[in-house]
PDB file of C-alpha atoms and ligand atoms in Angstrom:
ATOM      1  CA  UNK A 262     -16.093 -26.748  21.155  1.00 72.00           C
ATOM      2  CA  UNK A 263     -17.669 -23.889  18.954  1.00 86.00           C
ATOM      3  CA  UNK A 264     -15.783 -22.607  16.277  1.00 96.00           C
ATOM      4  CA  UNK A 265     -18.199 -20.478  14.647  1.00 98.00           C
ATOM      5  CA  UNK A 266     -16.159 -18.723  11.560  1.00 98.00           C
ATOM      6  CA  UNK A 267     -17.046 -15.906   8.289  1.00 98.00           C
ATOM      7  CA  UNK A 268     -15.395 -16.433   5.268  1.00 98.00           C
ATOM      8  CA  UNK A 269     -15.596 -14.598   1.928  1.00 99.00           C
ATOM      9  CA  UNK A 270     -16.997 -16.489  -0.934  1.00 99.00           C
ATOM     10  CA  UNK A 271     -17.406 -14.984  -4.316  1.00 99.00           C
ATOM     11  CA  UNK A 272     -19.879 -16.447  -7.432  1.00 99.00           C
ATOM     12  CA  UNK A 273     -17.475 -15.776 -10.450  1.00 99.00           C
ATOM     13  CA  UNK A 274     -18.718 -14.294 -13.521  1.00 99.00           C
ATOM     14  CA  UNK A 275     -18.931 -17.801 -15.704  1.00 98.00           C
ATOM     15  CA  UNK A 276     -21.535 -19.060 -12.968  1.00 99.00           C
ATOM     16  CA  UNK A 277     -23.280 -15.650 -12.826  1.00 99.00           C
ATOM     17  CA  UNK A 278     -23.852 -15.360 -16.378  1.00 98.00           C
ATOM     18  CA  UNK A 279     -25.270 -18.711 -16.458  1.00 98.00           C
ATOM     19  CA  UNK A 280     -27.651 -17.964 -13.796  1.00 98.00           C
ATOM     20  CA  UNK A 281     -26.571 -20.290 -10.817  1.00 98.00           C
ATOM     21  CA  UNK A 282     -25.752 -18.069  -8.272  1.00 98.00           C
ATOM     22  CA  UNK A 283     -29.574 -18.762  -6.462  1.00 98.00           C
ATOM     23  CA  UNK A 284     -28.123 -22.968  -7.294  1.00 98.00           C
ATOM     24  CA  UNK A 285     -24.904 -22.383  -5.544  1.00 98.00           C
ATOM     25  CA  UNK A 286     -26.274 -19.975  -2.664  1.00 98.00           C
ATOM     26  CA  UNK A 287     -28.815 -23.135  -2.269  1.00 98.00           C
ATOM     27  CA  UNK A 288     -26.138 -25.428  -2.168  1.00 98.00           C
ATOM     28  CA  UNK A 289     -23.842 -23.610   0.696  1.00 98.00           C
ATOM     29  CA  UNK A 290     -27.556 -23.403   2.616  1.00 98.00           C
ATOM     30  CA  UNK A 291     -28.408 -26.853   2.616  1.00 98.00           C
ATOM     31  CA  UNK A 292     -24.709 -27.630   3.591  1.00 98.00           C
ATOM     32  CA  UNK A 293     -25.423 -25.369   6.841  1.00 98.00           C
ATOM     33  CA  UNK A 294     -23.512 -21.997   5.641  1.00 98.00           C
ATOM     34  CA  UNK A 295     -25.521 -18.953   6.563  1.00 98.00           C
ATOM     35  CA  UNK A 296     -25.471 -16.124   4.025  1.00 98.00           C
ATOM     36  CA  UNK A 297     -24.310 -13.061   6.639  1.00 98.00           C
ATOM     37  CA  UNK A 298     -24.735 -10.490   3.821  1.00 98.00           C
ATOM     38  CA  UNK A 299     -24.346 -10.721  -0.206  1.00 98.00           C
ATOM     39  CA  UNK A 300     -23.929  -8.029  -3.339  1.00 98.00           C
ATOM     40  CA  UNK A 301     -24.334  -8.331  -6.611  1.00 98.00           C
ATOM     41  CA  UNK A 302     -21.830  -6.025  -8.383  1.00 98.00           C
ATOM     42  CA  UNK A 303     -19.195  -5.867 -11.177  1.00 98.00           C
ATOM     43  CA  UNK A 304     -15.679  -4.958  -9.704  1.00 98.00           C
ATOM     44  CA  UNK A 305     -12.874  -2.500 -11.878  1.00 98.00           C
ATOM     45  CA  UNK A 306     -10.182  -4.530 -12.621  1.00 98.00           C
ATOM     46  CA  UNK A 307      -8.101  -2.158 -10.616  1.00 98.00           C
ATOM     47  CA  UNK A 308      -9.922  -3.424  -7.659  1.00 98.00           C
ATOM     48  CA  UNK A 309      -9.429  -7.190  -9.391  1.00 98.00           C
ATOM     49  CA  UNK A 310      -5.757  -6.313  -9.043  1.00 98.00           C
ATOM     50  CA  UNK A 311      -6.034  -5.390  -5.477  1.00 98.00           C
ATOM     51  CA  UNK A 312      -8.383  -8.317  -4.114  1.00 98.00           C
ATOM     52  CA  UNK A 313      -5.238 -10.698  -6.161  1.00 98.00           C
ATOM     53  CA  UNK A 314      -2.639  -9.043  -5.521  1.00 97.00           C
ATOM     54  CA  UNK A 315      -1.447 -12.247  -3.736  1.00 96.00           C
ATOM     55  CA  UNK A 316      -0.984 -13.471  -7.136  1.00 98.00           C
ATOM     56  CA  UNK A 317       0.551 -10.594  -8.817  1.00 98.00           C
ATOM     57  CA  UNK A 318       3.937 -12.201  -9.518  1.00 98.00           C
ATOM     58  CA  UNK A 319       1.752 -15.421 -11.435  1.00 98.00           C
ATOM     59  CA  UNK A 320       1.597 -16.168 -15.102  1.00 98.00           C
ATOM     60  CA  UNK A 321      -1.914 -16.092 -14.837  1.00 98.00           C
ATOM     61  CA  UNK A 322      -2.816 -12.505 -12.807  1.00 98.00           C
ATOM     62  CA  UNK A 323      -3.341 -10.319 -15.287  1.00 98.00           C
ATOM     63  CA  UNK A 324      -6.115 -12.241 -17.097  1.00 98.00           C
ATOM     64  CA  UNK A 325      -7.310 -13.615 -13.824  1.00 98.00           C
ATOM     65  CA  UNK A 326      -8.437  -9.647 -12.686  1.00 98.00           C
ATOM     66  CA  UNK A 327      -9.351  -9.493 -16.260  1.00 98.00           C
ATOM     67  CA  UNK A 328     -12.066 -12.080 -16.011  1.00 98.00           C
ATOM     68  CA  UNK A 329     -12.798 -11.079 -12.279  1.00 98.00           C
ATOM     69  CA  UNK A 330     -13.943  -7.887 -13.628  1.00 98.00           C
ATOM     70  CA  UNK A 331     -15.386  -8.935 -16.748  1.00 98.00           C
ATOM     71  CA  UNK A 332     -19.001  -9.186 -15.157  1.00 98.00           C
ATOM     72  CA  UNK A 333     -21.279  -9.585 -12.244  1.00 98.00           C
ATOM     73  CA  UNK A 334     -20.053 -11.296  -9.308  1.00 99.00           C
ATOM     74  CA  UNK A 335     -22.165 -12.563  -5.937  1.00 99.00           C
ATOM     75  CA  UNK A 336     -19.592 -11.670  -3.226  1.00 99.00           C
ATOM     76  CA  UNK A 337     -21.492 -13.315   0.432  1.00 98.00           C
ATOM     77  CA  UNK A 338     -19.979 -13.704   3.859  1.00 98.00           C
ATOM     78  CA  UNK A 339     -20.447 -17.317   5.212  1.00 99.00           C
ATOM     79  CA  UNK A 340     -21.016 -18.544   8.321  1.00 98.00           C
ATOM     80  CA  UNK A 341     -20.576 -21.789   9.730  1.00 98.00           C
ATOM     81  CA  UNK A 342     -18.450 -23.884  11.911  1.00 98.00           C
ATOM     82  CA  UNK A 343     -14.904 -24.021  10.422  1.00 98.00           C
ATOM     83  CA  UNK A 344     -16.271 -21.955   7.719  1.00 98.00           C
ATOM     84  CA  UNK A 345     -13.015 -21.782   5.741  1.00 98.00           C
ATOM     85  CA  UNK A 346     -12.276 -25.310   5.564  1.00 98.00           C
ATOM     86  CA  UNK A 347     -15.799 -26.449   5.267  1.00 98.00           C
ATOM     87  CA  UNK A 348     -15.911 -24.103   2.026  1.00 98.00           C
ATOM     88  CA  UNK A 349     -12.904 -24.941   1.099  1.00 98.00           C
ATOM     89  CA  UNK A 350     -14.289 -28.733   0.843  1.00 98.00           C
ATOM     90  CA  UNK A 351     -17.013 -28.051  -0.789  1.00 99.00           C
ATOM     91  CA  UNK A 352     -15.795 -25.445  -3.543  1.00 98.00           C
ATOM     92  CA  UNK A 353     -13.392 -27.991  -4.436  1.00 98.00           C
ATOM     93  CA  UNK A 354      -9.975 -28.639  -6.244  1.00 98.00           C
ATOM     94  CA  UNK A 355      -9.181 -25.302  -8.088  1.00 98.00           C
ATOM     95  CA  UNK A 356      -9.157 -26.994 -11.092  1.00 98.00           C
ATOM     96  CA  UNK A 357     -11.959 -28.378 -11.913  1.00 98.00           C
ATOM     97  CA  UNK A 358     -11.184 -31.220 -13.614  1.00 98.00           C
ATOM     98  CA  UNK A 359      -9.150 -31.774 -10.175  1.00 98.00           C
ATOM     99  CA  UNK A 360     -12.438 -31.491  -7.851  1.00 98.00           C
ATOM    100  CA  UNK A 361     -13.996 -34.201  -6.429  1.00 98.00           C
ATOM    101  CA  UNK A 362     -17.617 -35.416  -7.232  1.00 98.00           C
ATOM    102  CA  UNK A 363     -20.405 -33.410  -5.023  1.00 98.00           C
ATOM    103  CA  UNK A 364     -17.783 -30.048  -5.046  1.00 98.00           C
ATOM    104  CA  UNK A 365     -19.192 -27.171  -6.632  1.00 99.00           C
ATOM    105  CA  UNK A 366     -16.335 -26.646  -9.214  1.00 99.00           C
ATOM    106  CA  UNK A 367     -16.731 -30.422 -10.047  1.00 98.00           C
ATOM    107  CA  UNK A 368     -20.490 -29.660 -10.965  1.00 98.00           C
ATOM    108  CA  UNK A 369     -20.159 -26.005 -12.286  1.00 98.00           C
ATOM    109  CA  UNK A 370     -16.666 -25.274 -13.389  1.00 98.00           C
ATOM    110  CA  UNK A 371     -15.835 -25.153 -16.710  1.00 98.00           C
ATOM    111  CA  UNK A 372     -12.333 -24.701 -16.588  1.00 98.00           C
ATOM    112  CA  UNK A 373      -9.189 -23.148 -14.406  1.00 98.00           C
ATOM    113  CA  UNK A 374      -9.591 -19.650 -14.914  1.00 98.00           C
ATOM    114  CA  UNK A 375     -13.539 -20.486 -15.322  1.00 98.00           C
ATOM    115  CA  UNK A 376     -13.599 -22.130 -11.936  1.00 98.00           C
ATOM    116  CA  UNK A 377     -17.307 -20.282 -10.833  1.00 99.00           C
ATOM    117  CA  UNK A 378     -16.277 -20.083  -6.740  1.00 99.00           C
ATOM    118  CA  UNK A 379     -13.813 -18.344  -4.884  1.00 98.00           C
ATOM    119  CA  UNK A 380     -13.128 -19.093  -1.241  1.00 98.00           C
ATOM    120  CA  UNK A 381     -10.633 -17.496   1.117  1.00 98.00           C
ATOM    121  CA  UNK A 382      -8.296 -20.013   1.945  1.00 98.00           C
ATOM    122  CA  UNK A 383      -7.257 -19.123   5.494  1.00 98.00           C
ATOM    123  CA  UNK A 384      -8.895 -16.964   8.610  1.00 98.00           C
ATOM    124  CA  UNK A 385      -6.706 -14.299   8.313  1.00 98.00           C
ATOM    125  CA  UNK A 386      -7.036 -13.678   4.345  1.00 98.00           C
ATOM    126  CA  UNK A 387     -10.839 -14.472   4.942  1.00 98.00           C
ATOM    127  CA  UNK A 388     -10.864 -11.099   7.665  1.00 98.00           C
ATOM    128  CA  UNK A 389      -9.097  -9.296   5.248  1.00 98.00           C
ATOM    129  CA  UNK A 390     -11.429 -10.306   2.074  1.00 98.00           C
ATOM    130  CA  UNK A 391     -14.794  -9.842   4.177  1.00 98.00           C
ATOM    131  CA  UNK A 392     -13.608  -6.120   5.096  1.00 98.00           C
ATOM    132  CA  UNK A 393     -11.699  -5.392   1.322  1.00 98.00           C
ATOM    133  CA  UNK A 394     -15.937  -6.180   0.271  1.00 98.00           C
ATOM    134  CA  UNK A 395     -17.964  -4.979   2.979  1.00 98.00           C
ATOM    135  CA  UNK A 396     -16.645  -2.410   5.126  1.00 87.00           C
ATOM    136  CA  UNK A 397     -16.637   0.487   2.856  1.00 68.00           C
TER     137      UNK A 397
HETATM  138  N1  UDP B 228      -5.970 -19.566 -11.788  1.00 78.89           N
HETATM  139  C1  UDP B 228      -5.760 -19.628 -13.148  1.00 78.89           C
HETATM  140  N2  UDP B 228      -4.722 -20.411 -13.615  1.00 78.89           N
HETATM  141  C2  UDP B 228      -3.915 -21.118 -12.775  1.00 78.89           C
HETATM  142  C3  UDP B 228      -4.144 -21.057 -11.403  1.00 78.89           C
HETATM  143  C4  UDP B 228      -5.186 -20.260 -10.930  1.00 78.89           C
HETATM  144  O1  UDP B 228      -6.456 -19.006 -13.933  1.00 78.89           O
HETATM  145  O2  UDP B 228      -3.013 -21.806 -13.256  1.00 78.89           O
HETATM  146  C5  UDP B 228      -7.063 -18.728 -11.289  1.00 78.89           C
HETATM  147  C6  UDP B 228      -8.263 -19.562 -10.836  1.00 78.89           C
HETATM  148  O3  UDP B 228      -9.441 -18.892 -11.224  1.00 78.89           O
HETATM  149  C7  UDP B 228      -8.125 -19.559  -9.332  1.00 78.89           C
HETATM  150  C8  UDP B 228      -7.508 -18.190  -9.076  1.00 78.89           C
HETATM  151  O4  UDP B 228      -6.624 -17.989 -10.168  1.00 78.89           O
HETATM  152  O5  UDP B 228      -9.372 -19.737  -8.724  1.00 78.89           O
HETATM  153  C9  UDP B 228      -6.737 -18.057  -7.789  1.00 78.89           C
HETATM  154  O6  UDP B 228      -5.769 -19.093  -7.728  1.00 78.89           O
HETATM  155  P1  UDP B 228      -5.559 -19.924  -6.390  1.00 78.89           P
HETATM  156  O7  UDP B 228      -4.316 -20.725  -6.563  1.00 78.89           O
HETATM  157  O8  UDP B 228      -5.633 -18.999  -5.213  1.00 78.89           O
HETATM  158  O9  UDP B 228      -6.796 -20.933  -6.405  1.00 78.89           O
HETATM  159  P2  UDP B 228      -8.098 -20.998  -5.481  1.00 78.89           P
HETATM  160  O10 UDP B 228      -7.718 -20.502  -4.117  1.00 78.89           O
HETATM  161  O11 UDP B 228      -9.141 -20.126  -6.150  1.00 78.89           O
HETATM  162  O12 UDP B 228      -8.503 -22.449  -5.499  1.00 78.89           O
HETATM  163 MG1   MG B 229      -6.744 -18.789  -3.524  1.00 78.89          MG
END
């Protein structure tokens, strides 16, 4: 049975400023992801705030919209079958000294907080991060 799904994937600034967002958009192509639609910007980190506000209660939020904010992102809609999950996989544990060999925070993340990828982590958050970027 189809289960064609969009999620919201974002290139974090650490991966951005070291020029692998072409790598990593490679990466979720050859895995079978299709790039709906993609931006380059840099977000306020009032609008950091908002996108984490899931978070807002953590130890970590406040330099987590910090960093979000701190320089360009790539923010893309994926496509694929079980496209949450599948990017899920392949992003990786969230730390990455957690992440599994062949994940993209394994190869790419330097730390935590430095983690280069986000992914939303269910359908419902991924509708609601796919319209919070790209239905202006
Ligand atoms: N994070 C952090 N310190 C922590 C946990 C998370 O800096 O102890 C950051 C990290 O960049 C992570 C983001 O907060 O990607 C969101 O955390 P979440 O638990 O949602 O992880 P994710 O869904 O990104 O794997
Ligand atoms: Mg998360």
């Amino acid at each position: 049975m189809s289960n064609l799904e969009q999620t919201l994937s974002i290139i974090k600034p650490d991966a951005v400023e070291r020029n692998l967002d072409n790598e990593i958009k490679e990466i979720f192509k050859n895995k079978g992801f299709k790039i709906v639609d993609e931006k380059k910007i840099q977000i306020e980190k009032s609008e950091a705030e908002k996108f984490y506000k899931v978070h807002e209660t953590k130890p970590f939020y406040n330099d987590l919209c910090s960093y979000l904010s701190s320089g360009p992102i790539v923010v893309m809609i994926l496509e694929k079958e079980n496209a949450v999950i599948a990017n899920r996989e392949l992003m990786g544990a969230t730390n990455p000294t957690e992440a599994e060999e062949g994940t993209i925070r394994k190869k790419f993340g330097i730390s935590i907080d430095k983690n280069s990828v986000h992914g939303s982590d269910s359908i419902e958050n991924a509708k609601i991060e796919i319209e919070f970027f790209f239905k202006d």
